[in-house]
PDB file of C-alpha atoms in Angstrom:
ATOM      1  CA  MET A  24      82.785  26.186  -0.958  1.00 37.00           C
ATOM      2  CA  THR A  25      83.090  22.461  -1.668  1.00 46.00           C
ATOM      3  CA  THR A  26      84.700  21.514  -4.973  1.00 64.00           C
ATOM      4  CA  VAL A  27      82.908  18.779  -6.917  1.00 73.00           C
ATOM      5  CA  PRO A  28      85.366  15.934  -7.667  1.00 86.00           C
ATOM      6  CA  LEU A  29      86.245  15.412 -11.312  1.00 90.00           C
ATOM      7  CA  TRP A  30      84.920  11.847 -11.213  1.00 92.00           C
ATOM      8  CA  LYS A  31      81.563  13.052  -9.886  1.00 93.00           C
ATOM      9  CA  SER A  32      81.194  15.516 -12.743  1.00 93.00           C
ATOM     10  CA  LEU A  33      82.127  12.704 -15.122  1.00 94.00           C
ATOM     11  CA  GLU A  34      79.480  10.438 -13.613  1.00 95.00           C
ATOM     12  CA  THR A  35      76.831  13.177 -13.739  1.00 94.00           C
ATOM     13  CA  SER A  36      77.553  13.910 -17.405  1.00 94.00           C
ATOM     14  CA  LEU A  37      77.279  10.248 -18.383  1.00 95.00           C
ATOM     15  CA  ARG A  38      74.028   9.801 -16.411  1.00 95.00           C
ATOM     16  CA  GLN A  39      72.619  12.812 -18.228  1.00 94.00           C
ATOM     17  CA  GLY A  40      73.401  11.121 -21.540  1.00 93.00           C
ATOM     18  CA  GLN A  41      76.252  13.467 -22.377  1.00 93.00           C
ATOM     19  CA  ALA A  42      79.472  12.215 -23.949  1.00 94.00           C
ATOM     20  CA  VAL A  43      82.769  13.563 -22.609  1.00 95.00           C
ATOM     21  CA  VAL A  44      86.423  13.493 -23.565  1.00 96.00           C
ATOM     22  CA  PHE A  45      88.801  12.584 -20.742  1.00 95.00           C
ATOM     23  CA  SER A  46      92.368  13.830 -21.238  1.00 94.00           C
ATOM     24  CA  THR A  47      94.946  12.599 -18.720  1.00 95.00           C
ATOM     25  CA  VAL A  48      98.675  13.163 -18.260  1.00 93.00           C
ATOM     26  CA  VAL A  49     100.132   9.649 -18.498  1.00 93.00           C
ATOM     27  CA  HIS A  50     103.802  10.590 -18.485  1.00 89.00           C
ATOM     28  CA  GLN A  51     105.794  13.707 -17.647  1.00 81.00           C
ATOM     29  CA  ARG A  52     109.486  14.366 -17.785  1.00 80.00           C
ATOM     30  CA  GLY A  53     111.582  17.180 -16.386  1.00 73.00           C
ATOM     31  CA  SER A  54     109.907  20.330 -15.124  1.00 72.00           C
ATOM     32  CA  ALA A  55     106.208  19.976 -15.949  1.00 73.00           C
ATOM     33  CA  PRO A  56     103.312  21.999 -14.491  1.00 72.00           C
ATOM     34  CA  ARG A  57     101.104  19.058 -13.505  1.00 78.00           C
ATOM     35  CA  PRO A  58     101.915  15.487 -12.379  1.00 80.00           C
ATOM     36  CA  ASP A  59     100.889  12.192 -13.943  1.00 86.00           C
ATOM     37  CA  GLY A  60      97.144  11.791 -13.460  1.00 88.00           C
ATOM     38  CA  ALA A  61      96.250  15.447 -13.988  1.00 90.00           C
ATOM     39  CA  SER A  62      93.109  15.468 -16.132  1.00 94.00           C
ATOM     40  CA  LEU A  63      90.887  17.719 -18.206  1.00 93.00           C
ATOM     41  CA  LEU A  64      87.233  16.875 -18.815  1.00 94.00           C
ATOM     42  CA  VAL A  65      85.684  18.287 -22.008  1.00 93.00           C
ATOM     43  CA  ARG A  66      81.913  17.836 -22.225  1.00 91.00           C
ATOM     44  CA  SER A  67      79.913  17.629 -25.437  1.00 85.00           C
ATOM     45  CA  ASP A  68      78.266  20.962 -24.554  1.00 84.00           C
ATOM     46  CA  GLY A  69      81.692  22.618 -24.685  1.00 81.00           C
ATOM     47  CA  SER A  70      82.185  23.089 -20.942  1.00 88.00           C
ATOM     48  CA  LEU A  71      85.497  22.206 -19.281  1.00 89.00           C
ATOM     49  CA  LEU A  72      86.624  20.948 -15.892  1.00 90.00           C
ATOM     50  CA  GLY A  73      90.094  20.237 -14.570  1.00 90.00           C
ATOM     51  CA  ALA A  74      93.513  21.056 -16.019  1.00 86.00           C
ATOM     52  CA  VAL A  75      96.541  19.325 -17.536  1.00 87.00           C
ATOM     53  CA  SER A  76      98.939  22.273 -17.361  1.00 81.00           C
ATOM     54  CA  ALA A  77      99.219  25.771 -15.972  1.00 77.00           C
ATOM     55  CA  GLY A  78      97.155  26.996 -18.906  1.00 74.00           C
ATOM     56  CA  CYS A  79      99.700  26.707 -21.707  1.00 76.00           C
ATOM     57  CA  LEU A  80      98.314  23.466 -23.210  1.00 82.00           C
ATOM     58  CA  GLU A  81      94.568  23.562 -22.629  1.00 83.00           C
ATOM     59  CA  THR A  82      93.648  25.366 -25.863  1.00 85.00           C
ATOM     60  CA  ASP A  83      95.366  22.746 -28.009  1.00 85.00           C
ATOM     61  CA  VAL A  84      94.149  19.840 -25.840  1.00 90.00           C
ATOM     62  CA  VAL A  85      90.557  21.037 -26.277  1.00 91.00           C
ATOM     63  CA  ARG A  86      91.095  21.129 -30.045  1.00 91.00           C
ATOM     64  CA  HIS A  87      92.190  17.493 -30.001  1.00 92.00           C
ATOM     65  CA  ALA A  88      89.408  16.590 -27.568  1.00 93.00           C
ATOM     66  CA  LEU A  89      86.710  17.963 -29.866  1.00 93.00           C
ATOM     67  CA  ARG A  90      88.143  15.875 -32.700  1.00 94.00           C
ATOM     68  CA  VAL A  91      88.147  12.754 -30.506  1.00 95.00           C
ATOM     69  CA  LEU A  92      84.578  13.543 -29.478  1.00 93.00           C
ATOM     70  CA  ASP A  93      83.632  13.502 -33.166  1.00 93.00           C
ATOM     71  CA  THR A  94      85.669  10.480 -34.312  1.00 94.00           C
ATOM     72  CA  GLY A  95      85.599   8.347 -31.159  1.00 93.00           C
ATOM     73  CA  GLN A  96      89.236   7.411 -31.768  1.00 95.00           C
ATOM     74  CA  PRO A  97      91.606   7.917 -28.811  1.00 95.00           C
ATOM     75  CA  GLU A  98      94.753   9.985 -29.300  1.00 94.00           C
ATOM     76  CA  LEU A  99      98.107  10.000 -27.543  1.00 93.00           C
ATOM     77  CA  GLN A 100      99.428  13.545 -27.738  1.00 89.00           C
ATOM     78  CA  GLY A 101     102.881  14.720 -26.688  1.00 85.00           C
ATOM     79  CA  TYR A 102     103.939  18.248 -25.764  1.00 81.00           C
ATOM     80  CA  ARG A 103     107.499  19.449 -25.462  1.00 78.00           C
ATOM     81  CA  ALA A 104     109.278  22.558 -24.234  1.00 67.00           C
ATOM     82  CA  VAL A 105     109.032  25.791 -26.183  1.00 61.00           C
ATOM     83  CA  GLU A 106     111.939  26.126 -28.607  1.00 56.00           C
ATOM     84  CA  ALA A 107     114.615  28.549 -27.444  1.00 53.00           C
ATOM     85  CA  ASP A 108     114.563  30.409 -30.762  1.00 57.00           C
ATOM     86  CA  ASP A 109     110.771  30.825 -30.578  1.00 56.00           C
ATOM     87  CA  PRO A 110     109.924  31.753 -26.964  1.00 53.00           C
ATOM     88  CA  LEU A 111     106.381  32.732 -27.932  1.00 55.00           C
ATOM     89  CA  GLY A 112     105.745  29.427 -29.697  1.00 56.00           C
ATOM     90  CA  PHE A 113     103.392  26.713 -28.491  1.00 57.00           C
ATOM     91  CA  GLY A 114     104.602  24.290 -25.832  1.00 60.00           C
ATOM     92  CA  LEU A 115     105.692  24.067 -22.204  1.00 63.00           C
ATOM     93  CA  SER A 116     107.536  27.163 -21.041  1.00 63.00           C
ATOM     94  CA  CYS A 117     108.773  25.328 -17.930  1.00 68.00           C
ATOM     95  CA  GLY A 118     111.146  23.193 -20.010  1.00 67.00           C
ATOM     96  CA  GLY A 119     109.650  19.729 -19.462  1.00 74.00           C
ATOM     97  CA  SER A 120     107.464  17.473 -21.565  1.00 80.00           C
ATOM     98  CA  VAL A 121     104.211  15.582 -21.083  1.00 86.00           C
ATOM     99  CA  ASP A 122     102.215  12.874 -22.851  1.00 90.00           C
ATOM    100  CA  LEU A 123      98.416  12.914 -22.720  1.00 94.00           C
ATOM    101  CA  ALA A 124      95.886  10.177 -23.416  1.00 95.00           C
ATOM    102  CA  ILE A 125      92.747  11.730 -24.921  1.00 96.00           C
ATOM    103  CA  GLU A 126      89.695   9.430 -24.895  1.00 97.00           C
ATOM    104  CA  ARG A 127      85.969   9.709 -25.589  1.00 96.00           C
ATOM    105  CA  TRP A 128      83.670   8.282 -22.915  1.00 95.00           C
ATOM    106  CA  GLY A 129      80.011   7.970 -23.876  1.00 94.00           C
ATOM    107  CA  PRO A 130      76.890   7.148 -21.833  1.00 95.00           C
ATOM    108  CA  GLU A 131      77.018   3.604 -23.182  1.00 95.00           C
ATOM    109  CA  LEU A 132      80.013   2.963 -20.894  1.00 95.00           C
ATOM    110  CA  LEU A 133      78.083   3.822 -17.733  1.00 94.00           C
ATOM    111  CA  PRO A 134      76.979   0.251 -16.829  1.00 94.00           C
ATOM    112  CA  ARG A 135      80.623  -0.883 -16.889  1.00 93.00           C
ATOM    113  CA  LEU A 136      81.779   2.129 -14.866  1.00 95.00           C
ATOM    114  CA  GLU A 137      79.329   1.638 -11.993  1.00 96.00           C
ATOM    115  CA  LEU A 138      81.916  -0.290  -9.961  1.00 96.00           C
ATOM    116  CA  LEU A 139      84.398   2.569 -10.420  1.00 96.00           C
ATOM    117  CA  PHE A 140      81.971   5.243  -9.251  1.00 96.00           C
ATOM    118  CA  GLU A 141      80.805   3.086  -6.345  1.00 95.00           C
ATOM    119  CA  ALA A 142      84.367   2.545  -5.125  1.00 94.00           C
ATOM    120  CA  LEU A 143      85.266   6.228  -5.498  1.00 93.00           C
ATOM    121  CA  ALA A 144      82.134   7.295  -3.594  1.00 92.00           C
ATOM    122  CA  GLU A 145      83.143   4.970  -0.750  1.00 90.00           C
ATOM    123  CA  ASP A 146      86.833   5.978  -0.966  1.00 87.00           C
ATOM    124  CA  ARG A 147      87.958   2.403  -1.664  1.00 91.00           C
ATOM    125  CA  PRO A 148      91.018   1.370  -3.718  1.00 92.00           C
ATOM    126  CA  VAL A 149      90.139   1.070  -7.399  1.00 94.00           C
ATOM    127  CA  VAL A 150      91.953   0.966 -10.721  1.00 94.00           C
ATOM    128  CA  LEU A 151      90.576   1.507 -14.222  1.00 95.00           C
ATOM    129  CA  ALA A 152      92.134   0.317 -17.487  1.00 95.00           C
ATOM    130  CA  THR A 153      90.926   1.650 -20.848  1.00 96.00           C
ATOM    131  CA  SER A 154      92.156   0.333 -24.176  1.00 93.00           C
ATOM    132  CA  LEU A 155      93.641   2.717 -26.742  1.00 93.00           C
ATOM    133  CA  GLU A 156      93.575   0.049 -29.438  1.00 91.00           C
ATOM    134  CA  SER A 157      89.909  -0.918 -28.960  1.00 90.00           C
ATOM    135  CA  PRO A 158      87.939   2.202 -27.916  1.00 91.00           C
ATOM    136  CA  GLY A 159      85.227   1.393 -25.397  1.00 90.00           C
ATOM    137  CA  GLN A 160      86.942  -1.651 -23.938  1.00 93.00           C
ATOM    138  CA  LEU A 161      87.694  -1.202 -20.250  1.00 95.00           C
ATOM    139  CA  ALA A 162      88.050  -2.996 -16.938  1.00 95.00           C
ATOM    140  CA  VAL A 163      87.561  -1.884 -13.344  1.00 96.00           C
ATOM    141  CA  ARG A 164      89.242  -3.643 -10.437  1.00 95.00           C
ATOM    142  CA  THR A 165      88.790  -3.233  -6.684  1.00 94.00           C
ATOM    143  CA  THR A 166      90.346  -5.352  -3.947  1.00 91.00           C
ATOM    144  CA  ASP A 167      87.674  -8.030  -4.377  1.00 91.00           C
ATOM    145  CA  GLN A 168      86.201  -7.547  -7.869  1.00 92.00           C
ATOM    146  CA  CYS A 169      87.376  -7.229 -11.459  1.00 93.00           C
ATOM    147  CA  GLU A 170      84.852  -6.445 -14.177  1.00 92.00           C
ATOM    148  CA  GLY A 171      85.206  -5.519 -17.816  1.00 92.00           C
ATOM    149  CA  ASP A 172      85.812  -6.684 -21.356  1.00 89.00           C
ATOM    150  CA  VAL A 173      89.535  -6.098 -21.869  1.00 88.00           C
ATOM    151  CA  SER A 174      91.832  -8.816 -23.149  1.00 87.00           C
ATOM    152  CA  GLU A 175      93.273 -11.416 -20.789  1.00 89.00           C
ATOM    153  CA  ALA A 176      96.724  -9.878 -21.267  1.00 89.00           C
ATOM    154  CA  VAL A 177      95.479  -6.499 -19.997  1.00 90.00           C
ATOM    155  CA  ARG A 178      93.445  -8.098 -17.216  1.00 90.00           C
ATOM    156  CA  SER A 179      96.493  -9.977 -15.920  1.00 90.00           C
ATOM    157  CA  GLN A 180      98.454  -6.731 -15.611  1.00 91.00           C
ATOM    158  CA  LEU A 181      95.521  -5.099 -13.860  1.00 89.00           C
ATOM    159  CA  LEU A 182      95.370  -7.929 -11.325  1.00 91.00           C
ATOM    160  CA  ALA A 183      99.092  -7.550 -10.633  1.00 91.00           C
ATOM    161  CA  ILE A 184      98.733  -3.976  -9.318  1.00 91.00           C
ATOM    162  CA  ASP A 185      99.061  -3.721  -5.540  1.00 88.00           C
ATOM    163  CA  LEU A 186      96.031  -1.696  -4.445  1.00 87.00           C
ATOM    164  CA  THR A 187      97.071  -1.724  -0.778  1.00 78.00           C
ATOM    165  CA  GLU A 188     100.445  -0.045  -1.269  1.00 76.00           C
ATOM    166  CA  THR A 189     100.834   3.275   0.558  1.00 63.00           C
ATOM    167  CA  THR A 190     102.060   6.093  -1.692  1.00 67.00           C
ATOM    168  CA  ALA A 191     102.253   9.872  -1.638  1.00 61.00           C
ATOM    169  CA  ALA A 192      99.211   9.943  -3.953  1.00 70.00           C
ATOM    170  CA  ALA A 193      96.981   8.238  -1.363  1.00 73.00           C
ATOM    171  CA  GLY A 194      93.879  10.255  -0.632  1.00 73.00           C
ATOM    172  CA  GLN A 195      94.366  12.587  -3.581  1.00 79.00           C
ATOM    173  CA  PRO A 196      91.478  13.108  -6.044  1.00 81.00           C
ATOM    174  CA  TRP A 197      91.111  10.432  -8.719  1.00 85.00           C
ATOM    175  CA  PRO A 198      93.017   9.880 -10.893  1.00 88.00           C
ATOM    176  CA  ALA A 199      95.937  10.731  -8.611  1.00 83.00           C
ATOM    177  CA  GLN A 200      98.089   8.233 -10.508  1.00 88.00           C
ATOM    178  CA  ALA A 201      97.933   7.402 -14.211  1.00 92.00           C
ATOM    179  CA  TRP A 202     100.256   5.849 -16.744  1.00 94.00           C
ATOM    180  CA  LEU A 203     100.390   4.307 -20.201  1.00 93.00           C
ATOM    181  CA  ALA A 204     101.033   0.563 -20.260  1.00 93.00           C
ATOM    182  CA  SER A 205     101.390  -2.157 -22.860  1.00 90.00           C
ATOM    183  CA  SER A 206     100.244  -5.753 -22.536  1.00 87.00           C
ATOM    184  CA  SER A 207     102.284  -8.797 -23.523  1.00 83.00           C
ATOM    185  CA  ASP A 208     100.577  -8.802 -26.921  1.00 83.00           C
ATOM    186  CA  GLY A 209     101.379  -5.140 -27.586  1.00 87.00           C
ATOM    187  CA  GLU A 210      98.017  -3.596 -26.705  1.00 89.00           C
ATOM    188  CA  ARG A 211      98.350  -0.092 -25.248  1.00 93.00           C
ATOM    189  CA  PHE A 212      96.041   0.898 -22.417  1.00 94.00           C
ATOM    190  CA  VAL A 213      95.679   3.719 -19.906  1.00 95.00           C
ATOM    191  CA  VAL A 214      95.704   2.966 -16.176  1.00 95.00           C
ATOM    192  CA  ARG A 215      94.020   5.369 -13.737  1.00 95.00           C
ATOM    193  CA  LEU A 216      94.442   4.506 -10.064  1.00 93.00           C
ATOM    194  CA  HIS A 217      92.912   5.623  -6.779  1.00 91.00           C
ATOM    195  CA  ARG A 218      94.185   4.739  -3.324  1.00 87.00           C
ATOM    196  CA  PRO A 219      92.185   5.960  -0.311  1.00 85.00           C
ATOM    197  CA  ALA A 220      93.467   8.353   2.288  1.00 80.00           C
ATOM    198  CA  THR A 221      95.551   7.036   5.168  1.00 82.00           C
ATOM    199  CA  PRO A 222      93.599   7.055   8.482  1.00 87.00           C
ATOM    200  CA  LEU A 223      94.661   9.662  11.039  1.00 91.00           C
ATOM    201  CA  TRP A 224      93.206   9.460  14.567  1.00 94.00           C
ATOM    202  CA  ILE A 225      93.289  12.667  16.624  1.00 95.00           C
ATOM    203  CA  PHE A 226      92.426  12.370  20.305  1.00 95.00           C
ATOM    204  CA  GLY A 227      90.930  15.409  21.962  1.00 94.00           C
ATOM    205  CA  ALA A 228      88.505  17.743  20.150  1.00 92.00           C
ATOM    206  CA  THR A 229      90.520  20.920  20.677  1.00 88.00           C
ATOM    207  CA  ASP A 230      91.206  23.860  18.381  1.00 87.00           C
ATOM    208  CA  SER A 231      94.574  22.296  17.639  1.00 93.00           C
ATOM    209  CA  ALA A 232      92.840  19.079  16.588  1.00 93.00           C
ATOM    210  CA  ASP A 233      90.773  20.936  13.992  1.00 93.00           C
ATOM    211  CA  ALA A 234      93.839  22.762  12.710  1.00 94.00           C
ATOM    212  CA  LEU A 235      95.627  19.431  12.342  1.00 94.00           C
ATOM    213  CA  ALA A 236      92.617  17.948  10.541  1.00 92.00           C
ATOM    214  CA  ALA A 237      92.634  20.892   8.120  1.00 92.00           C
ATOM    215  CA  LEU A 238      96.253  20.121   7.224  1.00 90.00           C
ATOM    216  CA  ALA A 239      95.688  16.376   6.986  1.00 86.00           C
ATOM    217  CA  ARG A 240      93.443  16.028   3.911  1.00 77.00           C
ATOM    218  CA  PRO A 241      95.773  17.716   1.359  1.00 76.00           C
ATOM    219  CA  LEU A 242      98.557  15.443   2.612  1.00 78.00           C
ATOM    220  CA  GLY A 243      96.569  12.258   1.956  1.00 74.00           C
ATOM    221  CA  PHE A 244      95.089  11.598   5.400  1.00 83.00           C
ATOM    222  CA  CYS A 245      91.506  10.939   6.456  1.00 85.00           C
ATOM    223  CA  SER A 246      91.132  12.376   9.954  1.00 91.00           C
ATOM    224  CA  THR A 247      88.890  11.200  12.779  1.00 94.00           C
ATOM    225  CA  VAL A 248      88.708  13.294  15.936  1.00 95.00           C
ATOM    226  CA  VAL A 249      87.891  11.333  19.112  1.00 95.00           C
ATOM    227  CA  ASP A 250      86.762  12.834  22.409  1.00 94.00           C
ATOM    228  CA  ALA A 251      84.830  11.229  25.291  1.00 93.00           C
ATOM    229  CA  ARG A 252      83.220  14.567  26.130  1.00 92.00           C
ATOM    230  CA  SER A 253      80.048  14.878  24.065  1.00 91.00           C
ATOM    231  CA  HIS A 254      79.958  18.672  24.352  1.00 90.00           C
ATOM    232  CA  PHE A 255      83.444  18.801  22.780  1.00 90.00           C
ATOM    233  CA  ALA A 256      83.008  16.056  20.174  1.00 92.00           C
ATOM    234  CA  THR A 257      80.962  18.048  17.668  1.00 92.00           C
ATOM    235  CA  THR A 258      81.397  18.859  13.983  1.00 91.00           C
ATOM    236  CA  GLU A 259      80.906  22.514  14.880  1.00 91.00           C
ATOM    237  CA  ARG A 260      84.123  22.435  16.901  1.00 92.00           C
ATOM    238  CA  CYS A 261      85.995  20.346  14.324  1.00 93.00           C
ATOM    239  CA  PRO A 262      84.547  21.233  10.905  1.00 93.00           C
ATOM    240  CA  HIS A 263      87.669  20.121   9.034  1.00 93.00           C
ATOM    241  CA  ALA A 264      87.662  16.566  10.392  1.00 93.00           C
ATOM    242  CA  ASP A 265      86.305  13.812   8.163  1.00 90.00           C
ATOM    243  CA  ALA A 266      84.581  12.317  11.230  1.00 92.00           C
ATOM    244  CA  VAL A 267      84.048  13.192  14.878  1.00 94.00           C
ATOM    245  CA  VAL A 268      83.533  10.341  17.333  1.00 94.00           C
ATOM    246  CA  CYS A 269      82.429  10.488  20.969  1.00 89.00           C
TER     247      CYS A 269
END
């Protein structure tokens, strides 16, 4: 069964006129259950998608998300380890700590998010910046475009990000990388980044090639199987490859 990407569910909700709250881990320290970029989508109909922990934080995050959905004001929420003298208390049992940015995204933002969704659909590098000080202000940047209504100070930091850099997060579902930043004039904003998968060419459409392709995607690779024999170069033989070329 194919899992629908979080960004696709976000896009669908906005196109249906439904507001959502996007909660993202923007910083984690020590032993934490999910990395920076882990996100939870809370829709206005009460449905959820994604996760920001192993289940220990979601109840409280949803409580904050419903408040943000009502007020429209973003929140930066921190969670720490469970106190030793209260092992059943609320917090992270793994001993680390995380900070979450919790933001409301309404259908009115859709026209300014089209570039983001287009780039994600085509698996191109893209970065999104959303202001915590001025809710609704955002900017989207690809390798050749930068659109949005953020301040010049935020835009300059966005333009300084190297979208071509190869990292371990390449090819992982957006937002595979996220962090909280501050501009030169003190404005706080959330950065959510996507880098496409690294190409992997596999020559020879054998059973081993398909097994290798199956391992490649979770590791950040986009696999193409190549074989000059048309009866071998089929998606039926290599169902896990992103592309099969004869």
